[in-house]
mmCIF file with all atom_site columns, C-alpha atoms and ligand atoms in Angstrom:
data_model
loop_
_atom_site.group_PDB
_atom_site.id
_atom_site.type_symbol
_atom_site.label_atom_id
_atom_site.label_alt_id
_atom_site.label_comp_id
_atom_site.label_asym_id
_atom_site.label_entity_id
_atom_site.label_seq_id
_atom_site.pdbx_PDB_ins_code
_atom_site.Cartn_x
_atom_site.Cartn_y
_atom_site.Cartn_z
_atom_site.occupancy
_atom_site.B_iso_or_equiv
_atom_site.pdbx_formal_charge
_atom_site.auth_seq_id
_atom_site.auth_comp_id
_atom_site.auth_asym_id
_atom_site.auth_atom_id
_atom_site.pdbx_PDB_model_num
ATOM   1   C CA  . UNK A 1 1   ? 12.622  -18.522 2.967   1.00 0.00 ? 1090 UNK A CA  1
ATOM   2   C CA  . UNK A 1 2   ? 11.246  -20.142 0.033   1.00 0.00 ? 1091 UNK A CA  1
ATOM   3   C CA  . UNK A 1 3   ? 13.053  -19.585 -3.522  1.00 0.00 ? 1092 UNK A CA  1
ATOM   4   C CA  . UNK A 1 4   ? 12.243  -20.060 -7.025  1.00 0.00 ? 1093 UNK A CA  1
ATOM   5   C CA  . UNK A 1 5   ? 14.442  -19.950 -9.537  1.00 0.00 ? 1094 UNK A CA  1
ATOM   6   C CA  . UNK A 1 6   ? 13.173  -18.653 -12.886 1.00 0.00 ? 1095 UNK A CA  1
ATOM   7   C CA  . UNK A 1 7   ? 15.270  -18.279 -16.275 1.00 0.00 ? 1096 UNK A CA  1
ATOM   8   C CA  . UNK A 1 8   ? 18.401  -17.219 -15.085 1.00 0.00 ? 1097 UNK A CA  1
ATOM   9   C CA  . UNK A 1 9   ? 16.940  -14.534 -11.684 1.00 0.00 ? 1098 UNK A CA  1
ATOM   10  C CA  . UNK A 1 10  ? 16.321  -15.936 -8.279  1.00 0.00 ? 1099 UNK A CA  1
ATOM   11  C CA  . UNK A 1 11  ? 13.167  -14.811 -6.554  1.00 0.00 ? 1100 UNK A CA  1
ATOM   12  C CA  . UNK A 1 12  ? 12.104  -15.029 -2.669  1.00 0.00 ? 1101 UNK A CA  1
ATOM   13  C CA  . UNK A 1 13  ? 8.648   -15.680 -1.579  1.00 0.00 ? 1102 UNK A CA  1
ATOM   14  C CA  . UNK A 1 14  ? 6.968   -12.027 -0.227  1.00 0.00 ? 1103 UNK A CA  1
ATOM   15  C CA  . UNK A 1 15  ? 3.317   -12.400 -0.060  1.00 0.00 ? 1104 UNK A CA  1
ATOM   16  C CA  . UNK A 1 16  ? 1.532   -15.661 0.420   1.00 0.00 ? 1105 UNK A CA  1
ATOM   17  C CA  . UNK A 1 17  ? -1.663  -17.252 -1.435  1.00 0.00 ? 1106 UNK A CA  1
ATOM   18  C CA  . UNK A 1 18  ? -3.637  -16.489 1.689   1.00 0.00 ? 1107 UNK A CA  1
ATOM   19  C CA  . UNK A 1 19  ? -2.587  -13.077 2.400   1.00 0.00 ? 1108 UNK A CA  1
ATOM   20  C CA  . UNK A 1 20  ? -3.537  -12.252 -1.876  1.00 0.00 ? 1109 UNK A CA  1
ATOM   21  C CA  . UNK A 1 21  ? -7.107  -13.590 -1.421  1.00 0.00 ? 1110 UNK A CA  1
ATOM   22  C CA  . UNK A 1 22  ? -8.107  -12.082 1.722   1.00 0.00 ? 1111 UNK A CA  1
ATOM   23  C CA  . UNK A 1 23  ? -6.952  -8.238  0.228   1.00 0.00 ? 1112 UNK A CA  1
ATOM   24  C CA  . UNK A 1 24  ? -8.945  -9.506  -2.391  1.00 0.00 ? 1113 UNK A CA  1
ATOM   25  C CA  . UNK A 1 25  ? -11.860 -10.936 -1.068  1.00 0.00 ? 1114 UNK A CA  1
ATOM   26  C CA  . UNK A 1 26  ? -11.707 -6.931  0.888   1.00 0.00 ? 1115 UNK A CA  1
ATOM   27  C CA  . UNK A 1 27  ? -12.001 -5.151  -2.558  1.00 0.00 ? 1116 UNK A CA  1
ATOM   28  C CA  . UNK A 1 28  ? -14.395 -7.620  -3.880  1.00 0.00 ? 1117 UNK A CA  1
ATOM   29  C CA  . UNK A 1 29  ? -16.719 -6.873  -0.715  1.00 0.00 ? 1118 UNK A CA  1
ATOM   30  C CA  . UNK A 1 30  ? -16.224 -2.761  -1.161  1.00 0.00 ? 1119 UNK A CA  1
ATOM   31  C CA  . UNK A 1 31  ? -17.336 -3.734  -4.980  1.00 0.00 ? 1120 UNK A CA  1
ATOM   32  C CA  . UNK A 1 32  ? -20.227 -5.564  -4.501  1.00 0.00 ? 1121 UNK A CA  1
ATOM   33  C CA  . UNK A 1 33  ? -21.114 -2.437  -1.959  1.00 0.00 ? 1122 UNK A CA  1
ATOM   34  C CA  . UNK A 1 34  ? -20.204 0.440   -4.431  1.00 0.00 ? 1123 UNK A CA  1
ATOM   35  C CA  . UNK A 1 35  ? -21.277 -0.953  -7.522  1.00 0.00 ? 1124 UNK A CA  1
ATOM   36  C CA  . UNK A 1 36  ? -24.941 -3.053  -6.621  1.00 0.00 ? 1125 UNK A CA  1
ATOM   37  C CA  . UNK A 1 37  ? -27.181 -1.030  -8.753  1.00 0.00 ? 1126 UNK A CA  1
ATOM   38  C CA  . UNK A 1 38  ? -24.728 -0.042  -11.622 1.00 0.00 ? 1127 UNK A CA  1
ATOM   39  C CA  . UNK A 1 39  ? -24.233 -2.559  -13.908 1.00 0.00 ? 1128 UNK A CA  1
ATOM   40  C CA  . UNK A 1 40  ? -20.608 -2.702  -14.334 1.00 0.00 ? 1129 UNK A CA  1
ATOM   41  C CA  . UNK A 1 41  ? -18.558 -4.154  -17.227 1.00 0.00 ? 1130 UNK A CA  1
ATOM   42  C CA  . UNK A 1 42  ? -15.359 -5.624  -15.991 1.00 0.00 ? 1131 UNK A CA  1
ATOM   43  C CA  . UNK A 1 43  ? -12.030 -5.228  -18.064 1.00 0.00 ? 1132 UNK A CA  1
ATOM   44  C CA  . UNK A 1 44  ? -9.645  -7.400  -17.353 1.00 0.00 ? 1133 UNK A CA  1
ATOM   45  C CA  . UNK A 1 45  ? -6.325  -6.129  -18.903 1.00 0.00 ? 1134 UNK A CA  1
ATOM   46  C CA  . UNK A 1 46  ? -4.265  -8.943  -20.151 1.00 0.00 ? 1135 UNK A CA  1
ATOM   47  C CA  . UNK A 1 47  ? -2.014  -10.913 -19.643 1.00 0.00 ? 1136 UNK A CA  1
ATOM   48  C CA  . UNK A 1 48  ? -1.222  -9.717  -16.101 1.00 0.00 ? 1137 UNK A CA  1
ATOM   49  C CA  . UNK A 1 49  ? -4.770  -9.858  -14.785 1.00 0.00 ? 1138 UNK A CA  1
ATOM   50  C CA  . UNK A 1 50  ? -5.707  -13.075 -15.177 1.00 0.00 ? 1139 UNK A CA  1
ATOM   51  C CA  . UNK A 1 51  ? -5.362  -14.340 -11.545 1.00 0.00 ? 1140 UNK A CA  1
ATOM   52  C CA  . UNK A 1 52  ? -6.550  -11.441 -9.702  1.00 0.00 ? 1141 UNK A CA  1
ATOM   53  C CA  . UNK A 1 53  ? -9.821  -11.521 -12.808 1.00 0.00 ? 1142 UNK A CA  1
ATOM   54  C CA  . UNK A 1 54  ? -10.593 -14.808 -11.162 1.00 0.00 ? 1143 UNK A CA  1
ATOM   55  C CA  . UNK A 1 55  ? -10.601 -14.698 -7.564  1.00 0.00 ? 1144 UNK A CA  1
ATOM   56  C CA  . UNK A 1 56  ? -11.688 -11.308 -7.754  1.00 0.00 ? 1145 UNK A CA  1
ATOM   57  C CA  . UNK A 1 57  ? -15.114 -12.106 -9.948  1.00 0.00 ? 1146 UNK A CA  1
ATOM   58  C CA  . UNK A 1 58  ? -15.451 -15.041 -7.543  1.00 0.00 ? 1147 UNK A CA  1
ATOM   59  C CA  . UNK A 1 59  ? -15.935 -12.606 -4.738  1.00 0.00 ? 1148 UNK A CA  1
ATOM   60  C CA  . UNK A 1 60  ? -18.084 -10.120 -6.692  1.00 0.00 ? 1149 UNK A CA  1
ATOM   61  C CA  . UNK A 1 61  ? -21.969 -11.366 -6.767  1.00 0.00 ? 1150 UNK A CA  1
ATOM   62  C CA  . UNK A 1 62  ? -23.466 -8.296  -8.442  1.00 0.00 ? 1151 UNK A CA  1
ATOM   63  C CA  . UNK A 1 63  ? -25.202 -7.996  -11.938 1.00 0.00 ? 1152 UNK A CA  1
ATOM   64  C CA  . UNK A 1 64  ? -22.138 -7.583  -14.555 1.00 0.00 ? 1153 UNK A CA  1
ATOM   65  C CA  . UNK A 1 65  ? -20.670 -8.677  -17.095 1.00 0.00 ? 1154 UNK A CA  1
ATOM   66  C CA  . UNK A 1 66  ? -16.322 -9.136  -18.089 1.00 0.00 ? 1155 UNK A CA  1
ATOM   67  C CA  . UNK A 1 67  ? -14.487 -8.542  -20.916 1.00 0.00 ? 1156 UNK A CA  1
ATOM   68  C CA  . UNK A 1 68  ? -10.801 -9.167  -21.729 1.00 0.00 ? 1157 UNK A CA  1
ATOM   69  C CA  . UNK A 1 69  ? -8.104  -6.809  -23.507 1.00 0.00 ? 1158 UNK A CA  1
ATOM   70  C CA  . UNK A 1 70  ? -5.055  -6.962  -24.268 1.00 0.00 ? 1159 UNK A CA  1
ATOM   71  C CA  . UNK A 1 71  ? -2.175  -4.665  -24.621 1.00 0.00 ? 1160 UNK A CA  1
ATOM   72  C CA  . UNK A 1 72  ? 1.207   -4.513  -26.943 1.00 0.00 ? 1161 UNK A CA  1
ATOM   73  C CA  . UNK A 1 73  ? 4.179   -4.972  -23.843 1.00 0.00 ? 1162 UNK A CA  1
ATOM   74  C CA  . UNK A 1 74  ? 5.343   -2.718  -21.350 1.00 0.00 ? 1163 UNK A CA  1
ATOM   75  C CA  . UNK A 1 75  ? 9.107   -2.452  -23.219 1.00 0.00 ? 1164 UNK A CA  1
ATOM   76  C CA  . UNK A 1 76  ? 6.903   -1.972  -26.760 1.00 0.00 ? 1165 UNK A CA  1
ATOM   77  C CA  . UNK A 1 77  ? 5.121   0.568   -24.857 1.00 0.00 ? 1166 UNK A CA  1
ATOM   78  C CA  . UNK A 1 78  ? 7.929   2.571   -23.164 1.00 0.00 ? 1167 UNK A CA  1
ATOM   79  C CA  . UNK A 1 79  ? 9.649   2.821   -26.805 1.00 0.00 ? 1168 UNK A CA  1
ATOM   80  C CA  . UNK A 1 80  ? 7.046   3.942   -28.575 1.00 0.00 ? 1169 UNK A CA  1
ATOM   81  C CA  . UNK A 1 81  ? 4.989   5.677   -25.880 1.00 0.00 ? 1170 UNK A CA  1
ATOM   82  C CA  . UNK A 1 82  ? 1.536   4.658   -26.950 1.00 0.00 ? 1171 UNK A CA  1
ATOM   83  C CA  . UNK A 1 83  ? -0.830  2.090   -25.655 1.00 0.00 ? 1172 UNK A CA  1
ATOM   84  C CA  . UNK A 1 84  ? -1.550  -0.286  -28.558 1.00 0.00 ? 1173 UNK A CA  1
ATOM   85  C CA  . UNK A 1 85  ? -4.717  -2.886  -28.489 1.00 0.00 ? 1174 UNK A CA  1
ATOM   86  C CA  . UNK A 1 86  ? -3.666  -6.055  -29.244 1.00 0.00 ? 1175 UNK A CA  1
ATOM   87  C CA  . UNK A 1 87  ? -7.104  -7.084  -28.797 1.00 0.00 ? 1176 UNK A CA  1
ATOM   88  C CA  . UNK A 1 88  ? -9.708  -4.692  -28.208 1.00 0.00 ? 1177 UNK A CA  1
ATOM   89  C CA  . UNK A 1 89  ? -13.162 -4.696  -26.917 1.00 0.00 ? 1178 UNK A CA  1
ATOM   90  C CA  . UNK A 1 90  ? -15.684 -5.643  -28.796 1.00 0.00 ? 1179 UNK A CA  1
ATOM   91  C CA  . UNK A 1 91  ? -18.587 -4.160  -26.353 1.00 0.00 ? 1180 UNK A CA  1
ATOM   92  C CA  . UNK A 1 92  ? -20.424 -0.693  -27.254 1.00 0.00 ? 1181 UNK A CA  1
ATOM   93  C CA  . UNK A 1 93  ? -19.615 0.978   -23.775 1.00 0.00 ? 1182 UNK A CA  1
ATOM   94  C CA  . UNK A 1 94  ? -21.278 4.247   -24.314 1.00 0.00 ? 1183 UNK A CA  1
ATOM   95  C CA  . UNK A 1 95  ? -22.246 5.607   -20.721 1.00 0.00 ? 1184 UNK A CA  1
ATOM   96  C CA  . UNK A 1 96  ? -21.823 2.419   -19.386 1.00 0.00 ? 1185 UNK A CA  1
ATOM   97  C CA  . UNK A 1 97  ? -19.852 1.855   -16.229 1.00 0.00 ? 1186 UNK A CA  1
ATOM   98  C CA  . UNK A 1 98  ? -16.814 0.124   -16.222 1.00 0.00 ? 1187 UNK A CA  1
ATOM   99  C CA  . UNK A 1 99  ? -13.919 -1.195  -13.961 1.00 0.00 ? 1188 UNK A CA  1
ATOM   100 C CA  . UNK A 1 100 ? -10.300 -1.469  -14.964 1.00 0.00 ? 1189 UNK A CA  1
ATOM   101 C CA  . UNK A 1 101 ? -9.074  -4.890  -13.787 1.00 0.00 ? 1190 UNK A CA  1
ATOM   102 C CA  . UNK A 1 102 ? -5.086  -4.307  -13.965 1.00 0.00 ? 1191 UNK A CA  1
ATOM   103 C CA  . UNK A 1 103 ? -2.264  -6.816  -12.279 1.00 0.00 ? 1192 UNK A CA  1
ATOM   104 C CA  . UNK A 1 104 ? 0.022   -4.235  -11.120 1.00 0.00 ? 1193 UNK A CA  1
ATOM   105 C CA  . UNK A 1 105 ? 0.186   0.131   -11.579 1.00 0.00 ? 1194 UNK A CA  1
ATOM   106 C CA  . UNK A 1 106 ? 3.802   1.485   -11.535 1.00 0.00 ? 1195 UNK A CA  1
ATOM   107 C CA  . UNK A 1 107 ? 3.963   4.879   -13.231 1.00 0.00 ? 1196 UNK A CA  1
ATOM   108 C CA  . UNK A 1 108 ? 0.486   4.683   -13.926 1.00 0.00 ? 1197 UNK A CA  1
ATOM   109 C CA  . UNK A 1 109 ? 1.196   5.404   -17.701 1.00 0.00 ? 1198 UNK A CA  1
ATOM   110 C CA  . UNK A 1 110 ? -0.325  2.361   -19.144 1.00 0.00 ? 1199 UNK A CA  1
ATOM   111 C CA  . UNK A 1 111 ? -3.521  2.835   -16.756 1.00 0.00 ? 1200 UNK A CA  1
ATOM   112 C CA  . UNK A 1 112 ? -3.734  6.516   -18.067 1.00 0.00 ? 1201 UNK A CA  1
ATOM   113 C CA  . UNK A 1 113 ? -3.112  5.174   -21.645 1.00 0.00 ? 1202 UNK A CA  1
ATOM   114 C CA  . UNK A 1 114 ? -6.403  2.793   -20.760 1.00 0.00 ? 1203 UNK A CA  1
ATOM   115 C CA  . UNK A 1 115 ? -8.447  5.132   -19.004 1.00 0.00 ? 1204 UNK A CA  1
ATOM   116 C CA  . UNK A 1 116 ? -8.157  8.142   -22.130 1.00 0.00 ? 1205 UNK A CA  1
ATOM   117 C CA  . UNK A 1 117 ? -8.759  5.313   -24.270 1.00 0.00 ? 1206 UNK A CA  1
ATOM   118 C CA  . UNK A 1 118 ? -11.950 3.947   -23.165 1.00 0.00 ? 1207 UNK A CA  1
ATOM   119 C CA  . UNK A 1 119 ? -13.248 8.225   -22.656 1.00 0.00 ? 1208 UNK A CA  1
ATOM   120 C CA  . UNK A 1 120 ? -12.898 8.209   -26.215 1.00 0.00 ? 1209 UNK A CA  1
ATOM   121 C CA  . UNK A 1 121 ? -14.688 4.977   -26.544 1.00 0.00 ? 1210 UNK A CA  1
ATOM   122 C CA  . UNK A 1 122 ? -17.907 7.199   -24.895 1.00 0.00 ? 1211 UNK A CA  1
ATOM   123 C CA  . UNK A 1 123 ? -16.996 5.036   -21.466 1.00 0.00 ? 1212 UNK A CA  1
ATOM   124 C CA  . UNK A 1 124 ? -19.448 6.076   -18.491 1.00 0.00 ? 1213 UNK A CA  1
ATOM   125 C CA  . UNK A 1 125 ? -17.764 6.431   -15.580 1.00 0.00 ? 1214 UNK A CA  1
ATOM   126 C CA  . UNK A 1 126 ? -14.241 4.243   -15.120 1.00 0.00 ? 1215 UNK A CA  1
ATOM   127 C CA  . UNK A 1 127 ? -13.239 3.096   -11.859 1.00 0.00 ? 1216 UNK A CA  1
ATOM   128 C CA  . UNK A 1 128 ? -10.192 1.002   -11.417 1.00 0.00 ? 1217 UNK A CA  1
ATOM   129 C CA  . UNK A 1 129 ? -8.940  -1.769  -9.530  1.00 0.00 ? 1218 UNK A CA  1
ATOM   130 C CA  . UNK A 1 130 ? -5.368  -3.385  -9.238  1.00 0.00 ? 1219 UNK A CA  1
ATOM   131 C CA  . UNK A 1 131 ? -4.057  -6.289  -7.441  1.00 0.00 ? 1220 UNK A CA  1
ATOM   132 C CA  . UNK A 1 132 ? -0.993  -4.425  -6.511  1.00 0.00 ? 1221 UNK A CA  1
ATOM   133 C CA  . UNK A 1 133 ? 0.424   -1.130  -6.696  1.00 0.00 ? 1222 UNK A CA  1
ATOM   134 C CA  . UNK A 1 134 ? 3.953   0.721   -6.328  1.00 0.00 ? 1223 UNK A CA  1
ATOM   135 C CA  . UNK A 1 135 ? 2.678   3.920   -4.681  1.00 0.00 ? 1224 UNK A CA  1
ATOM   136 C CA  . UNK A 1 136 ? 6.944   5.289   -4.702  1.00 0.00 ? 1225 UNK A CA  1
ATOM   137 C CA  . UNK A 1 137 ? 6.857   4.791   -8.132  1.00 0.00 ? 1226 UNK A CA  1
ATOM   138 C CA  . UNK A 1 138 ? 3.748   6.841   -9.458  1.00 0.00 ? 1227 UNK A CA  1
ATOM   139 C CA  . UNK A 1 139 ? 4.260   9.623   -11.591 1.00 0.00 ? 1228 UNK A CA  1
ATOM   140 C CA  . UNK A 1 140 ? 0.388   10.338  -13.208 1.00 0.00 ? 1229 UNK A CA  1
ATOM   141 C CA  . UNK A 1 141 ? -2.345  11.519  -12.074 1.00 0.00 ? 1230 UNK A CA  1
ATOM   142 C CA  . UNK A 1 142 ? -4.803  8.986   -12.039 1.00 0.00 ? 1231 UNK A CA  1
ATOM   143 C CA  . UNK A 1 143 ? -7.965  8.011   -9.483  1.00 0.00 ? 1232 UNK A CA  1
ATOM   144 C CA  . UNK A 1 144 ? -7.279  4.299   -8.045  1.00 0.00 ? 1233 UNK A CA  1
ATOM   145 C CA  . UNK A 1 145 ? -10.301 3.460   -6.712  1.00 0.00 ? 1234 UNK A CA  1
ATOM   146 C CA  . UNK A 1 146 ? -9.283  -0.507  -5.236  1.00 0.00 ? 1235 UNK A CA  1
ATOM   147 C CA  . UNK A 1 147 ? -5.799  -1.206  -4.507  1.00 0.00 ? 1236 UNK A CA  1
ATOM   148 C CA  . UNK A 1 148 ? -5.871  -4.543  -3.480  1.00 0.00 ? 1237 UNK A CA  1
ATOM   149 C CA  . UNK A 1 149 ? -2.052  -4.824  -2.163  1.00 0.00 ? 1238 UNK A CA  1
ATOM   150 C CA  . UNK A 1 150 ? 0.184   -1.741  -1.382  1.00 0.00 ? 1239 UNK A CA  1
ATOM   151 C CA  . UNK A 1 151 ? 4.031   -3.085  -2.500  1.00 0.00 ? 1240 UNK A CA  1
ATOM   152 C CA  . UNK A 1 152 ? 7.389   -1.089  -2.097  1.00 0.00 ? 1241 UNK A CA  1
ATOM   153 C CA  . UNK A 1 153 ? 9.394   -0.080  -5.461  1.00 0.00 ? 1242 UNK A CA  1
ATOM   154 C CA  . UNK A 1 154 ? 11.055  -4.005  -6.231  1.00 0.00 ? 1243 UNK A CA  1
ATOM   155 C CA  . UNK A 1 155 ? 10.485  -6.372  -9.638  1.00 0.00 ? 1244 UNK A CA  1
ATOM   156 C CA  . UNK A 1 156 ? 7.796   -8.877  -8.222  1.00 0.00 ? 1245 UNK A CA  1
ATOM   157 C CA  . UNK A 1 157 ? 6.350   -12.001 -10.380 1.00 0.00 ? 1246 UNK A CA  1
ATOM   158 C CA  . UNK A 1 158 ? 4.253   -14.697 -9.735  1.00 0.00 ? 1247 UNK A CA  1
ATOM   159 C CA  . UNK A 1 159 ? -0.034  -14.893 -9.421  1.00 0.00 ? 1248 UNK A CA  1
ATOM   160 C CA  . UNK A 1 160 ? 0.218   -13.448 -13.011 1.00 0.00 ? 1249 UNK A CA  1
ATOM   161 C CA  . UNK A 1 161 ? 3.166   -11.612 -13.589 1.00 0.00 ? 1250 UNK A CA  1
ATOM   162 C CA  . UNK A 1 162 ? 5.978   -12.868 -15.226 1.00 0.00 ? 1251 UNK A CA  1
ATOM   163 C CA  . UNK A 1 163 ? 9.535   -12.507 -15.690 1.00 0.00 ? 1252 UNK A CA  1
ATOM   164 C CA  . UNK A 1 164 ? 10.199  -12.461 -19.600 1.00 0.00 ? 1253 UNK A CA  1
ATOM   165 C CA  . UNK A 1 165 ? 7.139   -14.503 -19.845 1.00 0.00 ? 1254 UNK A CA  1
ATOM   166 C CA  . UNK A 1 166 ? 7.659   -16.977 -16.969 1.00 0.00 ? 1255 UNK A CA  1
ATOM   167 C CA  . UNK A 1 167 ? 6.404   -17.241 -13.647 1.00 0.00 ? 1256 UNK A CA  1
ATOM   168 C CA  . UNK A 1 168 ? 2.652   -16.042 -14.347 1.00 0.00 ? 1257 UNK A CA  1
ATOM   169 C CA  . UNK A 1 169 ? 1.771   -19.488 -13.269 1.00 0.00 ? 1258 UNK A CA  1
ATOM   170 C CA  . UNK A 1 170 ? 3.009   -19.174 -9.439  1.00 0.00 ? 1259 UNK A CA  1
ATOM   171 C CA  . UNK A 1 171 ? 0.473   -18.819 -6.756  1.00 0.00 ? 1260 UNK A CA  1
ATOM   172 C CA  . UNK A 1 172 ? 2.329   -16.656 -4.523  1.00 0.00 ? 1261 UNK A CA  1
ATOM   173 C CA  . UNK A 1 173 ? 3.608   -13.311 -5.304  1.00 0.00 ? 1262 UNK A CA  1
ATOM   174 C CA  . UNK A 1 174 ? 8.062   -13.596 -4.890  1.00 0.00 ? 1263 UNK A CA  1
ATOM   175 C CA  . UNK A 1 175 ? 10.576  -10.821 -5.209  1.00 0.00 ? 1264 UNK A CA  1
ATOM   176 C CA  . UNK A 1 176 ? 13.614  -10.632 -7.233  1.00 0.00 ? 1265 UNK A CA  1
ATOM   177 C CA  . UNK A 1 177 ? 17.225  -11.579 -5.026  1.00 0.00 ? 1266 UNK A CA  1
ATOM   178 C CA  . UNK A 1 178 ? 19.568  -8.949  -5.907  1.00 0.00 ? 1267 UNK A CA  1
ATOM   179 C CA  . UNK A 1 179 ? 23.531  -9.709  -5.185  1.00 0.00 ? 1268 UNK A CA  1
HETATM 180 P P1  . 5GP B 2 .   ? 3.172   1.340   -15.572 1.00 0.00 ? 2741 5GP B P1  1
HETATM 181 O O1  . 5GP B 2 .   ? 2.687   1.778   -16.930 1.00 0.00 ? 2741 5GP B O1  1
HETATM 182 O O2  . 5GP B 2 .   ? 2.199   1.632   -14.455 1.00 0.00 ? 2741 5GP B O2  1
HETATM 183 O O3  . 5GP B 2 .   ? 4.550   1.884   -15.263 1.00 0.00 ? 2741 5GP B O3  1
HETATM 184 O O4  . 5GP B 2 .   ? 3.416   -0.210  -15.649 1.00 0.00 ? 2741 5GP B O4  1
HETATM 185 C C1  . 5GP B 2 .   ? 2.395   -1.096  -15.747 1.00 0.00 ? 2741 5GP B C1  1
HETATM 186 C C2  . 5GP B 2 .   ? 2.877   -2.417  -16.303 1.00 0.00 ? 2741 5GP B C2  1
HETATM 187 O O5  . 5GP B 2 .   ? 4.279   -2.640  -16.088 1.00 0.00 ? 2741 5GP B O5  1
HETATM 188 C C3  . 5GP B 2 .   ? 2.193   -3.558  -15.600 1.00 0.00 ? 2741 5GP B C3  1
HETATM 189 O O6  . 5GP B 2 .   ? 0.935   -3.856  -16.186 1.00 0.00 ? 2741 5GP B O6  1
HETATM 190 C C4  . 5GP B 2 .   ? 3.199   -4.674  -15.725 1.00 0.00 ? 2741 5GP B C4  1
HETATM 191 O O7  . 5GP B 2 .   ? 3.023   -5.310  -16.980 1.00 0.00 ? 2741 5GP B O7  1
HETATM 192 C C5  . 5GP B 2 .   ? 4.545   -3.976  -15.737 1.00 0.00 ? 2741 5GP B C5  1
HETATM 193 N N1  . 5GP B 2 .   ? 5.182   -3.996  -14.405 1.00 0.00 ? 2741 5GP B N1  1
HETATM 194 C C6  . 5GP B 2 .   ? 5.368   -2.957  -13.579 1.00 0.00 ? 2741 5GP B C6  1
HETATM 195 N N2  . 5GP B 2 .   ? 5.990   -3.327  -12.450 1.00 0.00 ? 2741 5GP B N2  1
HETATM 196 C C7  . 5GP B 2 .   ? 6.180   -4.661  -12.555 1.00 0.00 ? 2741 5GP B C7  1
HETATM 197 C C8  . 5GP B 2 .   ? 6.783   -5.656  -11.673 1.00 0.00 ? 2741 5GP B C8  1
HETATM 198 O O8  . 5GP B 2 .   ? 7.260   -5.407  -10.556 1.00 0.00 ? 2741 5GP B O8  1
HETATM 199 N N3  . 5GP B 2 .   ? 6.802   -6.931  -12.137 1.00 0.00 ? 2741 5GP B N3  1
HETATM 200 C C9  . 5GP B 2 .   ? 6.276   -7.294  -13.347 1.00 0.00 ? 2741 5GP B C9  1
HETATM 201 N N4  . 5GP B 2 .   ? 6.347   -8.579  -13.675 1.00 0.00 ? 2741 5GP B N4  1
HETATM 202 N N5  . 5GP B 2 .   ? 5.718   -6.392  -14.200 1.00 0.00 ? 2741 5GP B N5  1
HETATM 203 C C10 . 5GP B 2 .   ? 5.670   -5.093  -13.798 1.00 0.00 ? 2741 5GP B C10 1
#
């Protein structure tokens, strides 16, 4: 069992590089499929996304374009119970169509934060995609079109996500070692 230690947590190894790319090279097929003839703009929600942006847009060979945004923190966010741009889009997407790149959906809150957000922004229609989600955990209402990984209820880092900051950098996704 491989084990990384990061800050002051230990973490096992739980899904491997090759399992990651080949549930993502399986959304990135259904994508090219659903989405040929619509033009999609990508947004990638940072930082979380970055990984699964990549390997992802490798896979997808349609007409589109990607964008980046980025979001105040998930402990900023549960205090004050509002999404805040940290750095918004700078694309008019009036009726356009556009896919929600997102690392990982737990409650769903910041996704539903994102998706009212970009309505109001005149948005087309909004699909969304994650790299993983916590289906235990849910607790809003909310369409997830591509769910790359299905994960039980545990604090995961690694292939973007981070612990305080660290561990966005591993390749692999680990869990954290309770004791
Ligand atoms: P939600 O609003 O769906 O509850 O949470 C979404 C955000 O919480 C994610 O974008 C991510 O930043 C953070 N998050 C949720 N679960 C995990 C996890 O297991 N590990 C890490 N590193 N972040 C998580």
């Amino acid at each position: 069992m491989e084990i990384v230690q990061i800050r002051d947590k230990k973490f096992k190894k739980f899904i491997p590089e090759q399992e990651i790319l080949s549930s993502i090279r399986e959304i990135g097929e259904e994508i090219n499929e659903n989405l040929k003839d619509k033009n999609p703009l990508f947004i990638s929600v940072l930082n979380g996304a970055f990984m699964f942006t990549s390997d992802l847009m490798k896979v997808v060979n349609i007409p589109c374009e990607i964008t980046f945004i980025k979001l105040s923190s998930y402990e900023g966010l549960y205090s004050s119970g509002s999404v805040k741009e940290v750095m918004g889009l700078n694309e008019n997407i009036v009726g356009r169509n556009v896919v929600i790149l997102e690392d990982i959906i737990d409650t769903g809150l910041t996704m539903e934060r994102i998706i009212d957000s970009l309505k109001a922004k005149g948005a087309g229609e909004i699909r969304v995609a994650t790299f993983l989600q916590k289906p235990d955990a849910l607790q809003r209402d909310i369409k997830i079109d591509y769910v790359a990984m299905k994960i039980p209820n545990e604090f995961i880092i690694g292939y973007g996500l981070d612990y305080n900051g660290y561990g966005r950098n591993l390749k692999d996704v680990y869990t954290l070692i309770t004791d």
